[in-house]
XYZ file of C-alpha atoms in Angstrom:
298
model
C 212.288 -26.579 85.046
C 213.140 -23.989 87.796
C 209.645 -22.050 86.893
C 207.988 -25.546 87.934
C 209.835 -25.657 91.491
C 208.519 -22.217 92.058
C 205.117 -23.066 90.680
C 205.016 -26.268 93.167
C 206.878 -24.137 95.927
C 203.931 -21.203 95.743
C 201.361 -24.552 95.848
C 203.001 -26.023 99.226
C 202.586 -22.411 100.663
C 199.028 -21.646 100.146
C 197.924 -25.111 100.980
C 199.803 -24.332 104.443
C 197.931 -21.827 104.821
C 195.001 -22.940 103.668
C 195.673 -25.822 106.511
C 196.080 -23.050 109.489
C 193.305 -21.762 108.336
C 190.639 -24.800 108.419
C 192.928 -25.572 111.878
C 191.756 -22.451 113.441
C 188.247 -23.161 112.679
C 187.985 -26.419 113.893
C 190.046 -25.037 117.414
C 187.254 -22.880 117.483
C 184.132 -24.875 117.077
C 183.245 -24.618 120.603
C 183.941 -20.284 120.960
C 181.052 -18.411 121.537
C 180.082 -16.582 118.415
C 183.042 -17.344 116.381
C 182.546 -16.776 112.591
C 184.245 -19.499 110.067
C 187.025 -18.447 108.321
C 187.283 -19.358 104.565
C 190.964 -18.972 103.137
C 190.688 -17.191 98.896
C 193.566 -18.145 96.736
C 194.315 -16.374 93.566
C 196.538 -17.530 90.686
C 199.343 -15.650 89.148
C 198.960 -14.660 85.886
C 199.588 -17.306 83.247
C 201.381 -17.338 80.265
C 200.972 -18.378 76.550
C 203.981 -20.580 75.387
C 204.817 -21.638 71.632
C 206.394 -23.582 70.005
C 210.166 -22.361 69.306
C 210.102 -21.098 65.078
C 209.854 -18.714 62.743
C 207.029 -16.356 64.365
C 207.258 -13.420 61.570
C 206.839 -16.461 59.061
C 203.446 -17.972 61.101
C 205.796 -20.915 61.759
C 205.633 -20.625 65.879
C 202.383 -22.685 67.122
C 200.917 -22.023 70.261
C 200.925 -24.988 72.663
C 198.791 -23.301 75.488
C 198.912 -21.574 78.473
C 201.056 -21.754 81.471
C 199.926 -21.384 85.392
C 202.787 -19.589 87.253
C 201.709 -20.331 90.617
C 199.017 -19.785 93.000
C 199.060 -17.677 96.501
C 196.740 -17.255 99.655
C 195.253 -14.039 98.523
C 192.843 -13.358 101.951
C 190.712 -15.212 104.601
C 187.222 -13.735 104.944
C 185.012 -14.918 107.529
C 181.367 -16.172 107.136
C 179.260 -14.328 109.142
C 176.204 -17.031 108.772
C 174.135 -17.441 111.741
C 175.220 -19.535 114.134
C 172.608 -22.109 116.404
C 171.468 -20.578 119.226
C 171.866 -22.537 122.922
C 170.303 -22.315 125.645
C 172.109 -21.323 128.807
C 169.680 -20.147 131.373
C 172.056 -17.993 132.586
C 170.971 -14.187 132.991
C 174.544 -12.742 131.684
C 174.225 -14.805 128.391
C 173.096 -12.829 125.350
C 172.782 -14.351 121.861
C 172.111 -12.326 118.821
C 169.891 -13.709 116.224
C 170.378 -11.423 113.422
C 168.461 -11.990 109.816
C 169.114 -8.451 108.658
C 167.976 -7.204 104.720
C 168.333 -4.939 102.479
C 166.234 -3.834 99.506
C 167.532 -3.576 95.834
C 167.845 0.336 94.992
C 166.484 -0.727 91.678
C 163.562 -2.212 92.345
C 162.700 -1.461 96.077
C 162.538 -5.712 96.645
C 164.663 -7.142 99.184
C 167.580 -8.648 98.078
C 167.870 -12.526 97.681
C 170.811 -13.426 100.126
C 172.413 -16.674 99.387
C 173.189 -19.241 102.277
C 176.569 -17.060 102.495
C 175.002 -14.060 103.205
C 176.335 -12.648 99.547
C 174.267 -11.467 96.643
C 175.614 -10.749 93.497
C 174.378 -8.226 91.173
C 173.586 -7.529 87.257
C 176.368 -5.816 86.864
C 178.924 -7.790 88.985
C 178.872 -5.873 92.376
C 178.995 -8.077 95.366
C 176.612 -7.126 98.514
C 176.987 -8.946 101.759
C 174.129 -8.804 104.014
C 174.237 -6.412 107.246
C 175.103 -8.320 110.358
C 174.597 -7.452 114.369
C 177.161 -7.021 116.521
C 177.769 -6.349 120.537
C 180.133 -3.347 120.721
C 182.754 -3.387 123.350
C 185.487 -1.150 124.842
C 189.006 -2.495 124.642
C 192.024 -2.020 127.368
C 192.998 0.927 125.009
C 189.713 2.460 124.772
C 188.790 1.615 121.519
C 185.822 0.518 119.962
C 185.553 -3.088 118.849
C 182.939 -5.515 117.624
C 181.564 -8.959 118.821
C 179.377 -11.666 119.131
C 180.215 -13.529 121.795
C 177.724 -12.954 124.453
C 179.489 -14.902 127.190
C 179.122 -12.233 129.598
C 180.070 -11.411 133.263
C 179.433 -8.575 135.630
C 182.929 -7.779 138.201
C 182.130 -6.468 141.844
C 181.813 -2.774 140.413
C 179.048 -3.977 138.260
C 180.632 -3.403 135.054
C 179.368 -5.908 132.301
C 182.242 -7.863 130.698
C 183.209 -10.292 128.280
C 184.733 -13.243 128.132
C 188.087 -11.570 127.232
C 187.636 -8.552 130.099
C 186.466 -5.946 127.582
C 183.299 -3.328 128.896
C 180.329 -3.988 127.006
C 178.651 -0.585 125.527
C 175.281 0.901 125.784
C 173.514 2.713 122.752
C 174.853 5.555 124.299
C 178.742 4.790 123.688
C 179.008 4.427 127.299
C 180.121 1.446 129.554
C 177.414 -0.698 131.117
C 177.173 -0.702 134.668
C 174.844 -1.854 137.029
C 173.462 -0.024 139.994
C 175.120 -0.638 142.883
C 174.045 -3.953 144.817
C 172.098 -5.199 141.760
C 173.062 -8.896 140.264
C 172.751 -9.391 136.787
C 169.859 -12.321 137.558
C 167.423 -9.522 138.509
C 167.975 -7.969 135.171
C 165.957 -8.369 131.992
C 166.452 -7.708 128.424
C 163.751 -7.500 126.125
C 164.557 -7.830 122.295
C 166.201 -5.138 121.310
C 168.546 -5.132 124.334
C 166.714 -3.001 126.845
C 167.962 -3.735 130.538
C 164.998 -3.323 133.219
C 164.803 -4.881 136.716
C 160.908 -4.876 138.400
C 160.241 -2.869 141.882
C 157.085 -3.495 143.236
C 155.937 -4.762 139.750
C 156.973 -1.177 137.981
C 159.918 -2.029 134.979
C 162.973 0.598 136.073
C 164.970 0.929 133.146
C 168.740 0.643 133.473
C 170.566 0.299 130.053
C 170.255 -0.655 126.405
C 172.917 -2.636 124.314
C 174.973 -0.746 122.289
C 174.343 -3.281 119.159
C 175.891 -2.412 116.270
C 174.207 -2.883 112.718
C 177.007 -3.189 110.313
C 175.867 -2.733 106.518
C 178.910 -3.524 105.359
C 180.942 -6.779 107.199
C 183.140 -7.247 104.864
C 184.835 -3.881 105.943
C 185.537 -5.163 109.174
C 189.405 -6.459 110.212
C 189.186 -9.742 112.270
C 191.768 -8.904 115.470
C 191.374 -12.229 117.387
C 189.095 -14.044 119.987
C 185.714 -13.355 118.147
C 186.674 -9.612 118.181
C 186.191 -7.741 115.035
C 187.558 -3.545 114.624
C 186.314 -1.462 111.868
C 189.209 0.804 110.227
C 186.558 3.288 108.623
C 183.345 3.470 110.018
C 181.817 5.176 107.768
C 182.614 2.643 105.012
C 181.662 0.211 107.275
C 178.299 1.898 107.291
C 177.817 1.483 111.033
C 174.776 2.127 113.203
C 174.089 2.014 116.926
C 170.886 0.526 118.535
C 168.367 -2.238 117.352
C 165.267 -1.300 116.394
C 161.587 -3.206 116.673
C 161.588 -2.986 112.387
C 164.791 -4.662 112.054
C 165.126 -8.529 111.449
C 167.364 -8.613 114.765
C 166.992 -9.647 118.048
C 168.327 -10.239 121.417
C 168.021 -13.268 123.678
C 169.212 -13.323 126.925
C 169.815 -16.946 128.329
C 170.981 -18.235 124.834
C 174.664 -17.787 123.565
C 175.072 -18.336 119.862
C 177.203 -21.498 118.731
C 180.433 -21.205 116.248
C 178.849 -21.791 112.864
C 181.952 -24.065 111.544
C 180.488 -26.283 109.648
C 183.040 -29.629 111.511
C 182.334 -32.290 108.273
C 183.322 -29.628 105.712
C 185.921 -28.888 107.884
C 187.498 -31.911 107.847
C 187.315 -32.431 104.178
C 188.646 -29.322 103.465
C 191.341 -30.348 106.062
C 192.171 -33.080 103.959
C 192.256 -31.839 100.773
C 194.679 -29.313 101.502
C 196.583 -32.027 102.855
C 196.499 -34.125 99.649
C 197.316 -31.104 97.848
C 200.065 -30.120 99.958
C 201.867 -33.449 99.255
C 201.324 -33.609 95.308
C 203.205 -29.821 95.242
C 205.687 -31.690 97.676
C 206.277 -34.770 95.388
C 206.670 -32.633 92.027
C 209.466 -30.639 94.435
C 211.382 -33.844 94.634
C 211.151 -34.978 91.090
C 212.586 -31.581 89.501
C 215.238 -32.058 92.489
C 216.454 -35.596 90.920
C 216.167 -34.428 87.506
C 218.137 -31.478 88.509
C 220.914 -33.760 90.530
C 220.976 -35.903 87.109
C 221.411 -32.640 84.851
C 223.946 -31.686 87.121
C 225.891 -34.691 88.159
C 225.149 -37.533 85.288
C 224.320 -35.635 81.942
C 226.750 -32.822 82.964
C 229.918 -35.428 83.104
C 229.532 -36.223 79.822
């Protein structure tokens, strides 16, 4: 009876979580770039239960087996494109990124699902590569984006929505020359920055995109910001390219991709959920109080 209140217990707290999860999402529908975050929840092992008897006889029959729980193993995030909306403003930048990768095997590309995941013969899962803006923290380190929402302060520094420095391809800060507005700049698609003077393009920067190969390796740290603990198994590389199946827009910034109807149903379910785990609580609780208090007085 007590392994059932703990089974029910574990239930309640990963369909919390599973709740705070789908919450942040929809909070987030409107943000910039944010990426949907799907909560994973993995059972505990079970366990085979018999029948009490003679088992060195063959007298013990099994009855089945036995789920001891469930938990909130991770949340990984979806990086699936997100709409891209217009803005018309010169400091917006949307990425529309459609990145591939061929099969060492046969040299095909590989057949992405809607996820962005592809499994293969032999069980492996491969995510597909995704674009990112990288920016410069208040400590000075290295982080990844996609929110475009940018600004430019009075030292022409470009910025984003949180106050971080956006980087070039070189690693460097962007910063615009000195009594230039951001309107007078343009960015062709792979994030080259040039301003016309007397119809000549002067170039002033490139965008420090960052082709990740491997997303999955990346630790979500808050407000669309992603960090990457090893780089190297994050497979990261610096600059667009006119061959890759990435570009940039300037005047667009790319919508949340929360998908708000599956949202809400997941929303719901846990909520269902949440209460059945909460009403088996309550009947081991009275059969407990009767054990106790009624059968025990006997």
């Amino acid at each position: 009876m007590l392994r059932g209140l703990y089974t029910a217990a574990s239930g309640m707290i990963t369909q919390q979580r599973r709740h705070d999860t789908v919450t942040q999402n929809i909070a987030n529908i409107n943000t910039p770039g944010y990426k949907q975050v799907n909560a994973v929840s993995h059972s505990f092992p079970d366990m085979l239960i018999s029948l009490v008897g003679d088992k060195e006889s063959g007298n013990a029959k099994r009855i089945g087996k036995l789920s001891t729980g469930v938990f909130a193993e991770e949340s990984l995030a979806s990086y699936v494109q997100g709409d891209l909306r217009e803005t018309g403003k010169a400091s917006n930048f949307g990425l529309l990124s459609s990145l591939n990768l061929n099969d060492p095997a046969t040299g095909l590309p590989i057949p992405f699902d809607a996820s962005g995941k592809y499994l293969s013969e032999d069980g492996e899962v491969i995510y597909r590569p995704e674009a990112f803006f990288s920016v410069l923290d208040n400590n000075d380190q290295v982080r990844y984006t996609r929110d475009g929402n940018f600004t430019v302060n009075a030292a022409g520094d470009l910025l984003t929505s949180q106050g971080q420095r956006v980087l070039g391809v070189d690693g460097n800060p962007i910063v615009l020359p000195a009594g230039m507005s951001i309107n007078q700049v343009q960015s062709d698609a792979v994030g080259n920055f040039v301003y016309y003077e007397n119809g000549v393009a002067v170039p002033v920067a490139r965008l420090g995109v960052a082709v990740v190969n491997r997303p999955q390796e990346l630790v979500r740290e808050g407000n669309g910001v992603y960090r990457a603990e090893d780089p190297e198994a994050a497979d990261i590389r610096i600059g667009l390219t006119v061959e890759d199946e990435a570009a940039v827009r300037q005047g667009y910034l790319e919508t949340s991709n929360v998908d708000t109807a599956q949202a809400m149903v997941d929303l719901l379910a846990a909520q269902r959920a949440y209460e059945s785990n909460q009403k088996i609580i309550q009947y081991y609780d009275k059969s407990l109080d009767r054990a106790v208090n009624d059968i025990g007085r006997v």
